[in-house]
Amino acid sequence: MTVIRTALAILLASAATAHAKAPDLVLAIGGEPETGFDPLLGWGGYGNPLFQSTLLKRGLDLSTQADLATDWTLSQDRLTWTVTIRRDAKFSDGTPVTARDVAFTFNTAETSAGAVDLQVMTGAEAIDDDTVRITLEKPWITFVEAFYTLGIVPAASYGPDYGRNPVGSGPFRMVSWAEGEQLIVVPNETYYGPPSPFGQITFLFTGEDAGLAAAKAGVAQMVSVPAQLADAIPPGFHAVPVKTVDNRGLSLPFGPPAEVDGRRVGNAVTADPAIRRAINLGLDRDLVVEVALHGHGTPAFGPADGLPWAGTDDCTAFDLDAAKAVLDQAGWVPGPDGVRVRDGRRASFPIHYPSSDATRQALAETVAELLRPLGIEAMPVGGSWDAIQRVMHAEPVVFGFGSHSPYQLYSLFASRMAGVEWANPSYYSNPQVDALFERAQAADSLEASFPLWSQAAEAYGLKGDNAWAWLVNLDHVYLVSDCLDLGQTQIEPHGHGWPITASLAQWRWTCD
């Protein structure tokens, strides 16, 4: 309750100066970043970085728009990006943004743990105050994703404490951050873009129930809620469901049991293509959406449904009889307790989920029930992310992904990404997929690469290896004050990073 009392005090104080043109907002739309607001450590990778500018940005229709950059070109050999930046940009401390800052950001991020797809960069160099040249060791078309997600930091003042005291050229500057409680931001007076319509924004770092309580108490004007709370709309609020590519899927360890680099990898049950195929055929995804998400989502058949790089018609109809036939033909026969057995091995495995996530728990429990008629025993197991990380290469996990870039497909299915932090947790490997990914990365443009990513989906997806069992695409549901008009919203990526703020510049307060 400390957070709510603090925010309420803020609102009462602001009420005494209600003549101010820009009203204040209090939002409870997600947790705080563990490493702070440092883009070199991952901040902004899934949403609006708030404090920093990026070279490019995506419009509400996901079209490319200029931000810091005024011109960007890729050389004919696809090894050199030349970027010109605007001359009127200043950091919130009043110092100008130059190409030196851009080069510093990219060069420093390349060696940082949170860097976005900078593995093929050989270096970034400021040619003059307005122009930076970035060179690559080989053609890598998804490198451009860093232009959208990597916030530019000041070379002169960047240091170890930057994430807790960010200086940037974005639309907001930090006033204070009480870790675990709240963040207060105000408009950046030096920002080159349109000014924020709000004088101050407070982000509350509450749990889901506490966020809803803040809305009911009149403290918060917008809260994000899971599907289980989406219909608990307080008086004076309305629900805004936002379509996303924020998916949830069941990883299926691809190979037989083994030890790789000291890790337990592979699973004797999910390594069987028949098991993976039967799971995908035997899951009624419409029912999963209704039961686990209370209808607030759509069935998922891949990690990029509806995006230009998804597989063509990569979906499968629910067919329980066909799923059973696949298992029968593969020699998995029902045992005395109904669980199928082959060569003395039961078709049984745990499904891990983070115990702090009610949605993933509901998905794990629903999937377990739906697999029971197939003769597959799935046992939901809640735990910490540390515990999940220890078993995720050998046992199924309910994971969440979703990106505006096809690079996510590379991170999930390229064999060289197996075991790299959270990438390719199932140790999936298919030389055909790897070859298509390499061709996609060598394409003349991002648009030209889309058919190759799509072709790869035919191999790893439902028409091929059934490498994962994708379950649902979430609706991000926000409970919003009737006085707050969000306007058009963007199709949102995975929920890290407050993606709803991508449209913040167009939000309007409609009440007196």
Coordinates of C-alpha atoms in Angstrom, one line a residue:
M1 CA 0.0 0.0 0.0
T2 CA 3.0 2.3 0.3
V3 CA 3.0 2.8 -3.5
I4 CA -0.7 3.7 -3.6
R5 CA -0.4 6.1 -0.7
T6 CA 2.6 7.8 -2.3
A7 CA 0.8 8.2 -5.7
L8 CA -2.4 9.4 -4.0
A9 CA -0.3 12.1 -2.2
I10 CA 1.1 13.1 -5.6
L11 CA -2.4 13.4 -7.0
L12 CA -3.7 15.4 -4.1
A13 CA -0.8 17.8 -4.4
S14 CA -1.3 18.2 -8.1
A15 CA -5.0 18.9 -7.5
A16 CA -4.0 22.1 -5.7
T17 CA -2.5 23.4 -8.9
A18 CA -5.3 22.2 -11.2
H19 CA -5.0 25.3 -13.4
A20 CA -1.9 23.7 -15.0
K21 CA -2.4 23.1 -18.7
A22 CA -1.0 19.6 -18.8
P23 CA -2.7 17.1 -16.4
D24 CA -0.6 14.5 -14.6
L25 CA -1.0 10.8 -15.1
V26 CA -0.5 7.7 -12.9
L27 CA 0.0 4.5 -14.8
A28 CA 0.4 0.9 -13.5
I29 CA 1.4 -0.9 -16.7
G30 CA 4.2 -3.2 -15.8
G31 CA 7.2 -3.9 -13.7
E32 CA 10.5 -2.0 -13.7
P33 CA 13.6 -3.1 -15.6
E34 CA 16.1 -4.9 -13.4
T35 CA 19.1 -3.2 -14.9
G36 CA 17.6 0.2 -15.0
F37 CA 16.9 2.4 -18.0
D38 CA 20.1 1.7 -19.9
P39 CA 19.5 0.9 -23.6
L40 CA 23.0 -0.7 -23.7
L41 CA 21.7 -3.3 -21.3
G42 CA 18.4 -4.0 -23.0
W43 CA 16.1 -1.1 -22.0
G44 CA 13.8 -0.2 -24.8
G45 CA 14.2 -3.4 -26.7
Y46 CA 10.5 -4.1 -26.6
G47 CA 9.0 -0.6 -26.5
N48 CA 9.4 3.1 -26.2
P49 CA 12.7 4.0 -24.4
L50 CA 11.1 7.2 -23.1
F51 CA 14.3 8.9 -22.1
Q52 CA 16.4 8.2 -25.3
S53 CA 16.0 8.7 -29.0
T54 CA 16.6 5.9 -31.5
L55 CA 17.8 6.4 -35.1
L56 CA 14.5 5.1 -36.4
K57 CA 11.1 4.4 -35.0
R58 CA 8.0 2.5 -36.0
G59 CA 4.7 4.3 -36.7
L60 CA 1.4 3.0 -35.3
D61 CA 1.1 1.0 -38.5
L62 CA 4.6 -0.3 -38.0
S63 CA 6.0 1.7 -40.9
T64 CA 9.5 3.0 -40.7
Q65 CA 9.8 6.7 -39.6
A66 CA 12.8 8.9 -38.9
D67 CA 13.7 9.7 -35.3
L68 CA 17.3 10.9 -34.8
A69 CA 18.3 9.8 -38.3
T70 CA 17.4 12.0 -41.3
D71 CA 19.0 9.6 -43.9
W72 CA 20.2 6.0 -43.8
T73 CA 21.7 4.0 -46.6
L74 CA 23.2 0.5 -47.0
S75 CA 26.1 0.0 -49.4
Q76 CA 25.7 -2.2 -52.4
D77 CA 27.8 -4.9 -50.8
R78 CA 25.6 -4.6 -47.7
L79 CA 28.5 -4.2 -45.4
T80 CA 28.3 -0.5 -44.6
W81 CA 25.5 1.6 -43.1
T82 CA 25.8 5.4 -43.5
V83 CA 23.5 7.4 -41.2
T84 CA 23.0 11.1 -41.1
I85 CA 21.4 12.5 -37.9
R86 CA 19.4 15.7 -37.3
R87 CA 21.3 18.8 -36.0
D88 CA 18.7 20.1 -33.5
A89 CA 18.8 17.2 -31.1
K90 CA 20.0 17.8 -27.6
F91 CA 20.4 15.6 -24.5
S92 CA 18.3 16.5 -21.5
D93 CA 21.4 18.1 -19.9
G94 CA 21.5 20.6 -22.8
T95 CA 24.5 19.1 -24.7
P96 CA 24.1 18.5 -28.4
V97 CA 23.7 15.0 -29.8
T98 CA 26.4 14.3 -32.4
A99 CA 27.5 11.4 -34.5
R100 CA 30.2 10.7 -31.9
D101 CA 27.4 9.8 -29.4
V102 CA 25.9 7.4 -32.0
A103 CA 29.2 5.7 -32.7
F104 CA 29.9 5.5 -29.0
T105 CA 26.5 3.9 -28.3
F106 CA 26.9 1.2 -31.0
N107 CA 30.5 0.4 -30.1
T108 CA 29.8 0.2 -26.4
A109 CA 26.6 -1.8 -26.9
E110 CA 28.4 -4.3 -29.1
T111 CA 30.3 -5.4 -26.0
S112 CA 27.3 -5.2 -23.6
A113 CA 25.2 -8.1 -22.5
G114 CA 22.0 -6.4 -23.6
A115 CA 23.0 -5.5 -27.1
V116 CA 20.5 -6.0 -29.9
D117 CA 21.8 -8.1 -32.8
L118 CA 25.2 -6.4 -33.0
Q119 CA 27.2 -9.6 -33.3
V120 CA 28.4 -8.9 -36.9
M121 CA 29.3 -5.2 -36.4
T122 CA 33.0 -4.5 -36.8
G123 CA 32.8 -0.9 -35.7
A124 CA 31.0 2.5 -35.8
E125 CA 32.8 5.7 -36.7
A126 CA 31.8 9.3 -36.6
I127 CA 32.7 10.8 -40.0
D128 CA 31.7 14.3 -39.0
D129 CA 29.3 15.8 -36.4
D130 CA 26.2 14.6 -38.3
T131 CA 27.3 11.4 -40.0
V132 CA 28.2 7.9 -38.7
R133 CA 29.5 5.0 -40.6
I134 CA 28.8 1.5 -39.3
T135 CA 30.6 -1.5 -40.8
L136 CA 29.7 -5.2 -40.7
E137 CA 31.8 -8.2 -41.1
K138 CA 29.2 -9.9 -43.3
P139 CA 25.8 -9.0 -44.7
W140 CA 23.3 -9.1 -41.9
I141 CA 20.0 -7.5 -42.8
T142 CA 18.4 -7.7 -39.4
F143 CA 21.2 -5.4 -38.1
V144 CA 18.8 -2.6 -38.9
E145 CA 16.6 -3.6 -35.9
A146 CA 19.2 -1.9 -33.7
F147 CA 18.2 1.4 -35.4
Y148 CA 14.7 1.0 -34.0
T149 CA 15.5 -0.3 -30.5
L150 CA 18.9 1.0 -29.4
G151 CA 18.6 4.3 -27.6
I152 CA 21.5 6.7 -28.1
V153 CA 23.4 7.7 -24.9
P154 CA 25.9 10.6 -24.4
A155 CA 29.5 9.6 -24.8
A156 CA 30.7 12.3 -22.4
S157 CA 28.7 11.3 -19.4
Y158 CA 27.7 7.6 -19.8
G159 CA 28.9 5.5 -16.9
P160 CA 28.1 2.6 -14.6
D161 CA 25.2 4.5 -13.0
Y162 CA 23.6 5.6 -16.2
G163 CA 20.6 3.2 -15.9
R164 CA 19.6 4.8 -12.7
N165 CA 20.2 8.4 -13.9
P166 CA 19.6 8.4 -17.6
V167 CA 20.4 11.4 -19.8
G168 CA 18.9 11.2 -23.2
S169 CA 17.3 13.1 -26.1
G170 CA 13.9 11.4 -25.9
P171 CA 10.6 13.0 -25.0
F172 CA 11.0 12.6 -21.2
R173 CA 13.5 13.0 -18.4
M174 CA 13.6 11.3 -15.1
V175 CA 12.7 13.1 -11.9
S176 CA 13.0 10.3 -9.5
W177 CA 13.0 6.5 -9.3
A178 CA 12.1 4.8 -6.0
E179 CA 13.1 1.2 -7.0
G180 CA 10.3 -1.3 -6.4
E181 CA 7.8 1.5 -5.9
Q182 CA 7.5 4.2 -8.6
L183 CA 9.1 6.2 -11.4
I184 CA 8.3 9.9 -12.0
V185 CA 9.0 11.5 -15.4
V186 CA 8.4 14.9 -16.9
P187 CA 8.7 16.2 -20.4
N188 CA 12.2 16.8 -21.7
E189 CA 12.3 20.6 -22.4
T190 CA 15.0 20.1 -25.0
Y191 CA 13.2 17.4 -27.0
Y192 CA 13.0 18.2 -30.7
G193 CA 9.6 16.4 -31.2
P194 CA 6.1 17.3 -30.3
P195 CA 5.7 18.1 -26.5
S196 CA 3.9 15.6 -24.2
P197 CA 0.3 16.6 -23.4
F198 CA 1.0 15.6 -19.8
G199 CA 3.0 17.5 -17.3
Q200 CA 4.1 14.6 -15.2
I201 CA 3.7 10.8 -15.5
T202 CA 4.1 8.4 -12.5
F203 CA 4.7 4.7 -13.2
L204 CA 3.6 2.5 -10.3
F205 CA 5.5 -0.8 -9.9
T206 CA 2.7 -2.8 -8.4
G207 CA 1.5 -6.3 -8.7
E208 CA -1.5 -7.0 -10.8
D209 CA -4.0 -7.0 -7.9
A210 CA -2.5 -3.8 -6.4
G211 CA -2.6 -2.1 -9.8
L212 CA -6.3 -2.8 -10.1
A213 CA -6.8 -1.6 -6.6
A214 CA -5.1 1.7 -7.5
A215 CA -7.5 2.2 -10.4
K216 CA -10.5 1.4 -8.1
A217 CA -9.2 4.0 -5.6
G218 CA -9.0 6.6 -8.3
V219 CA -5.2 6.8 -7.9
A220 CA -4.2 5.4 -11.4
Q221 CA -5.7 6.4 -14.7
M222 CA -4.5 3.3 -16.5
V223 CA -3.5 -0.2 -15.4
S224 CA -2.5 -3.3 -17.4
V225 CA -4.2 -6.5 -16.3
P226 CA -3.9 -10.2 -17.1
A227 CA -6.8 -12.0 -18.8
Q228 CA -8.0 -13.2 -15.4
L229 CA -8.8 -9.6 -14.3
A230 CA -9.7 -8.1 -17.7
D231 CA -13.4 -8.1 -16.9
A232 CA -13.1 -6.5 -13.5
I233 CA -13.6 -3.0 -14.8
P234 CA -13.9 -0.3 -12.1
P235 CA -16.6 2.5 -12.5
G236 CA -15.3 5.3 -14.6
F237 CA -13.0 3.0 -16.6
H238 CA -13.2 1.1 -19.8
A239 CA -11.2 -1.8 -21.2
V240 CA -8.9 -1.3 -24.1
P241 CA -7.8 -4.6 -25.6
V242 CA -4.7 -4.2 -27.8
K243 CA -3.8 -6.8 -30.5
T244 CA -0.3 -8.1 -30.2
V245 CA 2.3 -10.5 -31.5
D246 CA 3.0 -11.3 -27.8
N247 CA 2.7 -15.1 -27.9
R248 CA 2.9 -18.0 -25.5
G249 CA 4.2 -21.3 -26.6
L250 CA 5.3 -24.6 -25.3
S251 CA 9.0 -25.4 -25.9
L252 CA 9.6 -29.0 -26.9
P253 CA 13.2 -30.1 -26.4
F254 CA 14.2 -31.4 -29.9
G255 CA 16.9 -34.0 -29.5
P256 CA 17.4 -37.1 -27.3
P257 CA 18.8 -36.7 -23.8
A258 CA 22.5 -35.6 -23.7
E259 CA 24.9 -33.4 -21.9
V260 CA 26.2 -30.3 -23.7
D261 CA 28.7 -28.0 -22.0
G262 CA 27.6 -29.3 -18.6
R263 CA 23.9 -28.8 -19.4
R264 CA 21.2 -31.4 -19.4
V265 CA 19.8 -31.2 -23.0
G266 CA 17.1 -33.1 -24.9
N267 CA 14.1 -35.2 -23.9
A268 CA 13.3 -38.8 -24.8
V269 CA 9.6 -38.1 -25.2
T270 CA 9.5 -34.8 -27.0
A271 CA 12.4 -35.8 -29.3
D272 CA 10.0 -38.1 -31.1
P273 CA 8.4 -36.2 -34.1
A274 CA 5.2 -38.1 -33.6
I275 CA 4.8 -36.7 -30.1
R276 CA 5.4 -33.2 -31.3
R277 CA 3.0 -33.6 -34.2
A278 CA 0.3 -35.1 -32.0
I279 CA 0.5 -32.3 -29.5
N280 CA 0.0 -29.7 -32.2
L281 CA -2.9 -31.6 -33.8
G282 CA -4.5 -32.5 -30.4
L283 CA -4.6 -29.0 -28.9
D284 CA -7.9 -27.1 -29.3
R285 CA -6.4 -23.6 -29.3
D286 CA -9.7 -21.9 -29.4
L287 CA -10.6 -23.7 -26.2
V288 CA -7.2 -22.7 -24.7
V289 CA -8.0 -19.0 -25.4
E290 CA -11.4 -19.3 -23.8
V291 CA -10.3 -21.2 -20.7
A292 CA -6.9 -19.8 -20.0
L293 CA -7.3 -16.2 -21.4
H294 CA -11.1 -15.8 -20.8
G295 CA -11.3 -15.0 -24.5
H296 CA -8.8 -12.2 -24.4
G297 CA -6.5 -13.4 -27.2
T298 CA -6.3 -15.5 -30.4
P299 CA -4.9 -19.0 -31.2
A300 CA -1.2 -19.0 -32.1
F301 CA 0.3 -21.3 -34.7
G302 CA 3.8 -19.8 -34.9
P303 CA 6.0 -17.1 -33.3
A304 CA 5.1 -14.4 -35.9
D305 CA 1.5 -14.9 -36.8
G306 CA 0.2 -12.3 -39.2
L307 CA 3.6 -10.7 -39.8
P308 CA 5.2 -10.7 -43.3
W309 CA 7.9 -13.3 -42.3
A310 CA 5.5 -15.9 -40.9
G311 CA 4.9 -19.1 -42.7
T312 CA 2.3 -19.2 -45.4
D313 CA -0.9 -20.8 -44.1
D314 CA 1.1 -22.1 -41.1
C315 CA -1.9 -23.4 -39.1
T316 CA -3.5 -26.7 -38.3
A317 CA -7.0 -27.6 -37.4
F318 CA -7.7 -29.3 -34.1
D319 CA -8.1 -33.0 -34.8
L320 CA -8.0 -35.3 -31.8
D321 CA -8.6 -38.4 -33.8
A322 CA -5.8 -37.6 -36.2
A323 CA -3.5 -36.9 -33.3
K324 CA -4.3 -40.3 -31.7
A325 CA -3.6 -42.0 -35.1
V326 CA -0.2 -40.4 -35.3
L327 CA 0.7 -41.8 -31.9
D328 CA -0.7 -45.2 -32.7
Q329 CA 1.3 -45.4 -35.9
A330 CA 4.5 -44.4 -34.0
G331 CA 4.0 -47.3 -31.6
W332 CA 2.8 -45.3 -28.6
V333 CA 0.1 -47.5 -27.0
P334 CA -2.2 -46.7 -24.1
G335 CA -1.1 -48.1 -20.8
P336 CA -3.3 -49.3 -17.9
D337 CA -3.7 -45.7 -16.6
G338 CA -4.4 -44.3 -20.0
V339 CA -0.9 -42.8 -20.5
R340 CA 0.8 -44.0 -23.7
V341 CA 3.9 -46.1 -23.5
R342 CA 6.6 -47.2 -26.0
D343 CA 9.5 -49.4 -25.3
G344 CA 8.8 -49.1 -21.6
R345 CA 8.8 -45.2 -21.7
R346 CA 5.8 -43.3 -20.7
A347 CA 4.6 -40.3 -22.7
S348 CA 5.0 -38.1 -19.7
F349 CA 6.8 -34.8 -19.0
P350 CA 6.5 -31.7 -16.8
I351 CA 5.4 -28.3 -18.1
H352 CA 7.3 -25.5 -16.3
Y353 CA 6.0 -22.0 -15.9
P354 CA 7.0 -19.1 -13.7
S355 CA 5.0 -19.3 -10.5
S356 CA 4.6 -15.5 -10.5
D357 CA 2.7 -15.5 -13.8
A358 CA -1.0 -16.4 -13.5
T359 CA -1.5 -16.5 -17.3
R360 CA 1.3 -19.0 -17.9
Q361 CA 0.0 -21.1 -15.0
A362 CA -3.4 -21.1 -16.6
L363 CA -2.0 -22.1 -19.9
A364 CA 0.1 -24.9 -18.5
E365 CA -2.9 -26.3 -16.6
T366 CA -5.2 -26.0 -19.6
V367 CA -2.7 -27.7 -21.9
A368 CA -2.2 -30.5 -19.4
E369 CA -5.9 -31.2 -19.4
L370 CA -6.2 -31.1 -23.2
L371 CA -3.3 -33.5 -23.7
R372 CA -4.8 -36.1 -21.3
P373 CA -7.3 -37.5 -23.9
L374 CA -4.3 -38.1 -26.2
G375 CA -2.7 -40.3 -23.6
I376 CA 0.0 -37.8 -22.9
E377 CA 0.7 -36.9 -19.2
A378 CA 1.8 -33.3 -18.8
M379 CA 2.4 -32.1 -15.2
P380 CA 2.4 -28.4 -14.6
V381 CA 5.3 -27.2 -12.4
G382 CA 5.6 -23.6 -11.1
G383 CA 8.9 -22.2 -10.1
S384 CA 11.3 -19.3 -10.3
W385 CA 13.1 -18.3 -13.5
D386 CA 16.3 -19.4 -12.0
A387 CA 14.9 -22.9 -11.5
I388 CA 13.4 -22.9 -15.0
Q389 CA 16.7 -21.9 -16.5
R390 CA 18.3 -25.0 -15.1
V391 CA 15.9 -27.4 -16.8
M392 CA 14.7 -25.5 -19.9
H393 CA 16.9 -27.4 -22.4
A394 CA 15.6 -30.7 -21.3
E395 CA 11.9 -30.1 -20.2
P396 CA 9.0 -28.2 -21.8
V397 CA 8.5 -24.6 -20.6
V398 CA 5.7 -22.1 -21.3
F399 CA 7.7 -19.3 -22.9
G400 CA 6.6 -15.9 -24.2
F401 CA 8.1 -14.1 -27.2
G402 CA 6.9 -11.6 -29.8
S403 CA 8.9 -9.1 -31.9
H404 CA 8.5 -6.6 -34.7
S405 CA 11.7 -8.1 -36.2
P406 CA 12.3 -11.4 -38.0
Y407 CA 15.5 -11.7 -36.0
Q408 CA 13.5 -13.3 -33.3
L409 CA 13.0 -16.3 -35.6
Y410 CA 16.8 -16.6 -35.9
S411 CA 17.2 -16.4 -32.1
L412 CA 14.6 -19.2 -31.6
F413 CA 15.5 -21.6 -34.4
A414 CA 19.1 -21.1 -35.6
S415 CA 21.3 -24.0 -34.3
R416 CA 24.2 -21.6 -33.5
M417 CA 21.9 -19.9 -30.9
A418 CA 21.2 -23.0 -28.9
G419 CA 22.0 -22.4 -25.3
V420 CA 22.9 -18.7 -25.8
E421 CA 21.2 -17.2 -22.8
W422 CA 17.4 -17.7 -23.4
A423 CA 17.7 -18.2 -27.2
N424 CA 16.8 -21.5 -28.8
P425 CA 16.1 -23.2 -25.4
S426 CA 15.0 -26.5 -27.1
Y427 CA 18.4 -26.9 -28.9
Y428 CA 16.5 -27.1 -32.2
S429 CA 18.7 -27.8 -35.2
N430 CA 17.9 -28.2 -38.9
P431 CA 20.5 -27.5 -41.6
Q432 CA 17.8 -26.5 -44.0
V433 CA 16.5 -23.8 -41.7
D434 CA 20.1 -22.6 -40.9
A435 CA 20.8 -22.3 -44.7
L436 CA 17.6 -20.3 -45.3
F437 CA 18.4 -18.0 -42.4
E438 CA 21.8 -17.2 -43.9
R439 CA 20.2 -16.4 -47.2
A440 CA 17.7 -14.2 -45.5
Q441 CA 20.4 -12.3 -43.7
A442 CA 22.3 -11.8 -47.0
A443 CA 19.2 -10.3 -48.7
D444 CA 19.3 -7.0 -50.5
S445 CA 16.8 -5.5 -48.1
L446 CA 14.7 -6.4 -45.1
E447 CA 11.6 -6.7 -47.3
A448 CA 13.5 -9.0 -49.7
S449 CA 14.3 -11.3 -46.8
F450 CA 10.7 -11.9 -45.8
P451 CA 10.0 -14.9 -48.2
L452 CA 13.1 -16.7 -47.0
W453 CA 12.1 -16.4 -43.3
S454 CA 8.7 -17.6 -44.3
Q455 CA 10.2 -20.5 -46.2
A456 CA 12.1 -21.5 -43.1
A457 CA 8.9 -21.5 -41.1
E458 CA 7.7 -24.3 -43.4
A459 CA 10.5 -26.4 -42.1
Y460 CA 10.5 -25.7 -38.4
G461 CA 6.7 -25.1 -38.1
L462 CA 3.6 -27.2 -38.3
K463 CA 4.2 -28.4 -41.8
G464 CA 7.7 -29.6 -40.8
D465 CA 9.4 -30.4 -37.5
N466 CA 6.7 -29.1 -35.2
A467 CA 9.6 -27.7 -33.2
W468 CA 7.3 -25.9 -30.7
A469 CA 3.6 -26.0 -29.7
W470 CA 2.6 -22.4 -30.1
L471 CA -0.6 -21.7 -28.0
V472 CA -1.9 -18.2 -28.0
N473 CA -1.3 -14.6 -28.9
L474 CA -2.3 -12.4 -26.0
D475 CA -4.5 -9.4 -26.1
H476 CA -2.8 -6.7 -23.9
V477 CA -5.7 -5.4 -21.8
Y478 CA -5.6 -2.0 -20.3
L479 CA -8.2 -0.6 -18.0
V480 CA -8.3 3.1 -18.9
S481 CA -10.0 6.1 -17.3
D482 CA -13.0 7.3 -19.3
C483 CA -11.3 10.7 -19.4
L484 CA -8.2 9.3 -21.1
D485 CA -8.3 8.9 -24.9
L486 CA -5.5 6.6 -26.2
G487 CA -6.3 7.1 -29.9
Q488 CA -4.9 4.5 -32.3
T489 CA -2.7 1.8 -30.7
Q490 CA 0.2 -0.1 -32.2
I491 CA 0.2 -3.9 -32.6
E492 CA 2.3 -4.6 -29.6
P493 CA 5.3 -6.9 -29.2
H494 CA 6.2 -9.0 -26.1
G495 CA 5.1 -7.1 -23.0
H496 CA 8.5 -6.1 -21.6
G497 CA 9.1 -2.3 -21.7
W498 CA 5.6 -0.8 -21.6
P499 CA 4.8 -1.0 -25.3
I500 CA 1.6 0.9 -24.9
T501 CA 3.7 4.1 -24.5
A502 CA 4.6 4.0 -28.1
S503 CA 1.5 6.0 -28.8
L504 CA 1.9 8.3 -25.8
A505 CA 2.3 11.5 -27.9
Q506 CA -1.3 11.2 -29.2
W507 CA -2.9 10.5 -25.8
R508 CA -5.5 13.1 -24.8
W509 CA -7.3 14.0 -21.6
T510 CA -10.9 14.7 -22.4
C511 CA -12.3 15.9 -19.1
D512 CA -12.2 19.3 -17.5

